């Protein structure tokens, strides 16, 4: 995975995920985001692949952008097409997915902990806080 910064779309996997979101019809964009959350939470206690975690964080950032206090996704690596109003029902699955990414048996967390990942982790926790309100 090529990573150039700590933001939700600052890596190759998330940038590729944004293409999948753009390719989805407007009515299906929420389902694409939900699928990213369910892929992460559906792994149970198994070791969580970093790419799944990256996609869940990117999806969570898009949901959080529509929450009170959420930051807009302005990076050029995010979706180019507008994201329609998303159902608030996406927030709990997003929180659960972020909890899984930050929990035990998460490759993405391990990779960030090998470097100075505290700023990355703080960013994910900020997303979680916005979504959990």
PDB file of C-alpha atoms in Angstrom:
ATOM      1  CA  UNK A   1       0.000   0.000   0.000  1.00  0.00           C
ATOM      2  CA  UNK A   2       1.416   3.375  -0.985  1.00  0.00           C
ATOM      3  CA  UNK A   3       0.688   5.882   1.764  1.00  0.00           C
ATOM      4  CA  UNK A   4       1.672   9.521   1.580  1.00  0.00           C
ATOM      5  CA  UNK A   5      -0.092  11.026   4.594  1.00  0.00           C
ATOM      6  CA  UNK A   6      -2.429  10.170   7.497  1.00  0.00           C
ATOM      7  CA  UNK A   7      -5.788  11.249   6.018  1.00  0.00           C
ATOM      8  CA  UNK A   8      -8.591   8.836   5.131  1.00  0.00           C
ATOM      9  CA  UNK A   9      -7.844   9.062   1.395  1.00  0.00           C
ATOM     10  CA  UNK A  10      -4.073   9.503   1.613  1.00  0.00           C
ATOM     11  CA  UNK A  11      -3.161   6.062   0.296  1.00  0.00           C
ATOM     12  CA  UNK A  12      -3.558   4.040  -2.885  1.00  0.00           C
ATOM     13  CA  UNK A  13      -6.209   1.678  -1.537  1.00  0.00           C
ATOM     14  CA  UNK A  14      -8.536   4.482  -0.416  1.00  0.00           C
ATOM     15  CA  UNK A  15      -8.000   6.367  -3.665  1.00  0.00           C
ATOM     16  CA  UNK A  16      -8.990   3.227  -5.581  1.00  0.00           C
ATOM     17  CA  UNK A  17     -12.007   2.806  -3.289  1.00  0.00           C
ATOM     18  CA  UNK A  18     -13.131   6.306  -4.255  1.00  0.00           C
ATOM     19  CA  UNK A  19     -13.356   5.133  -7.882  1.00  0.00           C
ATOM     20  CA  UNK A  20     -15.715   2.347  -6.775  1.00  0.00           C
ATOM     21  CA  UNK A  21     -17.881   4.896  -5.017  1.00  0.00           C
ATOM     22  CA  UNK A  22     -17.911   7.145  -8.092  1.00  0.00           C
ATOM     23  CA  UNK A  23     -18.834   4.205 -10.332  1.00  0.00           C
ATOM     24  CA  UNK A  24     -21.864   3.331  -8.212  1.00  0.00           C
ATOM     25  CA  UNK A  25     -25.192   4.877  -9.184  1.00  0.00           C
ATOM     26  CA  UNK A  26     -26.258   7.614  -6.772  1.00  0.00           C
ATOM     27  CA  UNK A  27     -28.920   5.367  -5.243  1.00  0.00           C
ATOM     28  CA  UNK A  28     -26.269   2.711  -4.444  1.00  0.00           C
ATOM     29  CA  UNK A  29     -23.501   4.851  -2.939  1.00  0.00           C
ATOM     30  CA  UNK A  30     -24.745   4.289   0.631  1.00  0.00           C
ATOM     31  CA  UNK A  31     -24.741   0.535  -0.016  1.00  0.00           C
ATOM     32  CA  UNK A  32     -21.093   0.687  -1.136  1.00  0.00           C
ATOM     33  CA  UNK A  33     -20.173   2.422   2.117  1.00  0.00           C
ATOM     34  CA  UNK A  34     -22.196  -0.032   4.206  1.00  0.00           C
ATOM     35  CA  UNK A  35     -20.498  -2.952   2.449  1.00  0.00           C
ATOM     36  CA  UNK A  36     -17.094  -1.537   3.440  1.00  0.00           C
ATOM     37  CA  UNK A  37     -18.203  -1.429   7.084  1.00  0.00           C
ATOM     38  CA  UNK A  38     -19.696  -4.923   6.959  1.00  0.00           C
ATOM     39  CA  UNK A  39     -16.554  -6.406   5.407  1.00  0.00           C
ATOM     40  CA  UNK A  40     -14.606  -5.191   8.431  1.00  0.00           C
ATOM     41  CA  UNK A  41     -17.119  -6.116  11.116  1.00  0.00           C
ATOM     42  CA  UNK A  42     -17.876  -9.440   9.458  1.00  0.00           C
ATOM     43  CA  UNK A  43     -14.359 -10.719  10.082  1.00  0.00           C
ATOM     44  CA  UNK A  44     -15.137 -11.547  13.709  1.00  0.00           C
ATOM     45  CA  UNK A  45     -11.929 -12.077  15.656  1.00  0.00           C
ATOM     46  CA  UNK A  46      -9.915 -12.983  12.542  1.00  0.00           C
ATOM     47  CA  UNK A  47      -6.901 -10.937  11.570  1.00  0.00           C
ATOM     48  CA  UNK A  48      -8.195  -7.864   9.740  1.00  0.00           C
ATOM     49  CA  UNK A  49      -6.517  -7.117   6.412  1.00  0.00           C
ATOM     50  CA  UNK A  50      -5.167  -3.563   6.151  1.00  0.00           C
ATOM     51  CA  UNK A  51      -6.917  -2.877   2.844  1.00  0.00           C
ATOM     52  CA  UNK A  52     -10.330  -3.581   4.384  1.00  0.00           C
ATOM     53  CA  UNK A  53      -9.504  -1.236   7.237  1.00  0.00           C
ATOM     54  CA  UNK A  54      -8.399   1.504   4.858  1.00  0.00           C
ATOM     55  CA  UNK A  55     -11.665   1.283   2.902  1.00  0.00           C
ATOM     56  CA  UNK A  56     -13.728   1.385   6.098  1.00  0.00           C
ATOM     57  CA  UNK A  57     -11.912   4.520   7.276  1.00  0.00           C
ATOM     58  CA  UNK A  58     -12.455   6.205   3.911  1.00  0.00           C
ATOM     59  CA  UNK A  59     -16.147   5.266   3.968  1.00  0.00           C
ATOM     60  CA  UNK A  60     -16.446   6.513   7.557  1.00  0.00           C
ATOM     61  CA  UNK A  61     -14.921   9.842   6.557  1.00  0.00           C
ATOM     62  CA  UNK A  62     -17.619  10.300   3.918  1.00  0.00           C
ATOM     63  CA  UNK A  63     -20.372   9.533   6.416  1.00  0.00           C
ATOM     64  CA  UNK A  64     -18.791  11.765   9.074  1.00  0.00           C
ATOM     65  CA  UNK A  65     -18.564  14.625   6.580  1.00  0.00           C
ATOM     66  CA  UNK A  66     -22.361  14.784   6.664  1.00  0.00           C
ATOM     67  CA  UNK A  67     -22.582  14.738  10.472  1.00  0.00           C
ATOM     68  CA  UNK A  68     -22.668  17.814  12.693  1.00  0.00           C
ATOM     69  CA  UNK A  69     -19.048  18.677  13.425  1.00  0.00           C
ATOM     70  CA  UNK A  70     -17.739  16.499  10.614  1.00  0.00           C
ATOM     71  CA  UNK A  71     -14.989  17.684   8.316  1.00  0.00           C
ATOM     72  CA  UNK A  72     -15.638  17.793   4.577  1.00  0.00           C
ATOM     73  CA  UNK A  73     -13.652  15.440   2.380  1.00  0.00           C
ATOM     74  CA  UNK A  74     -11.748  17.839   0.160  1.00  0.00           C
ATOM     75  CA  UNK A  75      -8.810  15.765  -1.020  1.00  0.00           C
ATOM     76  CA  UNK A  76      -8.370  15.219  -4.734  1.00  0.00           C
ATOM     77  CA  UNK A  77      -7.998  11.487  -3.998  1.00  0.00           C
ATOM     78  CA  UNK A  78     -11.566  11.160  -2.702  1.00  0.00           C
ATOM     79  CA  UNK A  79     -14.697  10.643  -4.782  1.00  0.00           C
ATOM     80  CA  UNK A  80     -15.148  13.113  -7.614  1.00  0.00           C
ATOM     81  CA  UNK A  81     -18.913  12.634  -7.838  1.00  0.00           C
ATOM     82  CA  UNK A  82     -21.148  14.221  -5.188  1.00  0.00           C
ATOM     83  CA  UNK A  83     -22.192  11.990  -2.316  1.00  0.00           C
ATOM     84  CA  UNK A  84     -25.954  12.153  -1.805  1.00  0.00           C
ATOM     85  CA  UNK A  85     -27.444  12.666   1.643  1.00  0.00           C
ATOM     86  CA  UNK A  86     -26.574   9.516   3.530  1.00  0.00           C
ATOM     87  CA  UNK A  87     -28.887   7.798   6.004  1.00  0.00           C
ATOM     88  CA  UNK A  88     -28.031   8.276   9.666  1.00  0.00           C
ATOM     89  CA  UNK A  89     -28.338   4.480   9.954  1.00  0.00           C
ATOM     90  CA  UNK A  90     -24.813   4.284   8.475  1.00  0.00           C
ATOM     91  CA  UNK A  91     -23.301   5.860  11.579  1.00  0.00           C
ATOM     92  CA  UNK A  92     -23.449   2.837  13.964  1.00  0.00           C
ATOM     93  CA  UNK A  93     -21.902   0.431  11.422  1.00  0.00           C
ATOM     94  CA  UNK A  94     -19.197   3.031  10.745  1.00  0.00           C
ATOM     95  CA  UNK A  95     -18.399   3.272  14.461  1.00  0.00           C
ATOM     96  CA  UNK A  96     -18.286  -0.522  14.755  1.00  0.00           C
ATOM     97  CA  UNK A  97     -15.936  -0.739  11.775  1.00  0.00           C
ATOM     98  CA  UNK A  98     -13.605   1.905  13.203  1.00  0.00           C
ATOM     99  CA  UNK A  99     -13.584   0.080  16.538  1.00  0.00           C
ATOM    100  CA  UNK A 100     -12.533  -3.086  14.698  1.00  0.00           C
ATOM    101  CA  UNK A 101      -9.776  -1.241  12.797  1.00  0.00           C
ATOM    102  CA  UNK A 102      -8.414   0.144  16.072  1.00  0.00           C
ATOM    103  CA  UNK A 103      -8.764  -3.149  17.924  1.00  0.00           C
ATOM    104  CA  UNK A 104      -6.713  -6.275  18.335  1.00  0.00           C
ATOM    105  CA  UNK A 105      -5.869  -8.305  15.260  1.00  0.00           C
ATOM    106  CA  UNK A 106      -5.834  -5.292  12.927  1.00  0.00           C
ATOM    107  CA  UNK A 107      -3.047  -5.221  10.355  1.00  0.00           C
ATOM    108  CA  UNK A 108      -3.612  -1.529   9.645  1.00  0.00           C
ATOM    109  CA  UNK A 109      -3.206  -0.605  13.298  1.00  0.00           C
ATOM    110  CA  UNK A 110      -0.058  -2.718  13.501  1.00  0.00           C
ATOM    111  CA  UNK A 111       1.407  -1.033  10.428  1.00  0.00           C
ATOM    112  CA  UNK A 112       0.782   2.424  11.857  1.00  0.00           C
ATOM    113  CA  UNK A 113       2.164   1.412  15.248  1.00  0.00           C
ATOM    114  CA  UNK A 114       5.434   0.404  13.532  1.00  0.00           C
ATOM    115  CA  UNK A 115       5.869   4.052  12.619  1.00  0.00           C
ATOM    116  CA  UNK A 116       4.730   7.117  14.510  1.00  0.00           C
ATOM    117  CA  UNK A 117       1.042   6.361  14.157  1.00  0.00           C
ATOM    118  CA  UNK A 118      -0.362   8.392  17.044  1.00  0.00           C
ATOM    119  CA  UNK A 119      -1.492  11.235  14.776  1.00  0.00           C
ATOM    120  CA  UNK A 120      -3.166   8.734  12.419  1.00  0.00           C
ATOM    121  CA  UNK A 121      -4.896   7.039  15.355  1.00  0.00           C
ATOM    122  CA  UNK A 122      -6.054  10.412  16.706  1.00  0.00           C
ATOM    123  CA  UNK A 123      -7.604  11.193  13.322  1.00  0.00           C
ATOM    124  CA  UNK A 124      -9.513   7.899  13.300  1.00  0.00           C
ATOM    125  CA  UNK A 125     -10.693   8.551  16.845  1.00  0.00           C
ATOM    126  CA  UNK A 126     -11.921  12.022  15.778  1.00  0.00           C
ATOM    127  CA  UNK A 127     -13.937  10.394  12.983  1.00  0.00           C
ATOM    128  CA  UNK A 128     -15.361   7.925  15.491  1.00  0.00           C
ATOM    129  CA  UNK A 129     -16.334  10.715  17.899  1.00  0.00           C
ATOM    130  CA  UNK A 130     -18.225  12.600  15.174  1.00  0.00           C
ATOM    131  CA  UNK A 131     -20.040   9.441  14.088  1.00  0.00           C
ATOM    132  CA  UNK A 132     -20.919   8.384  17.647  1.00  0.00           C
ATOM    133  CA  UNK A 133     -22.644  11.661  18.570  1.00  0.00           C
TER     134      UNK A 133
END
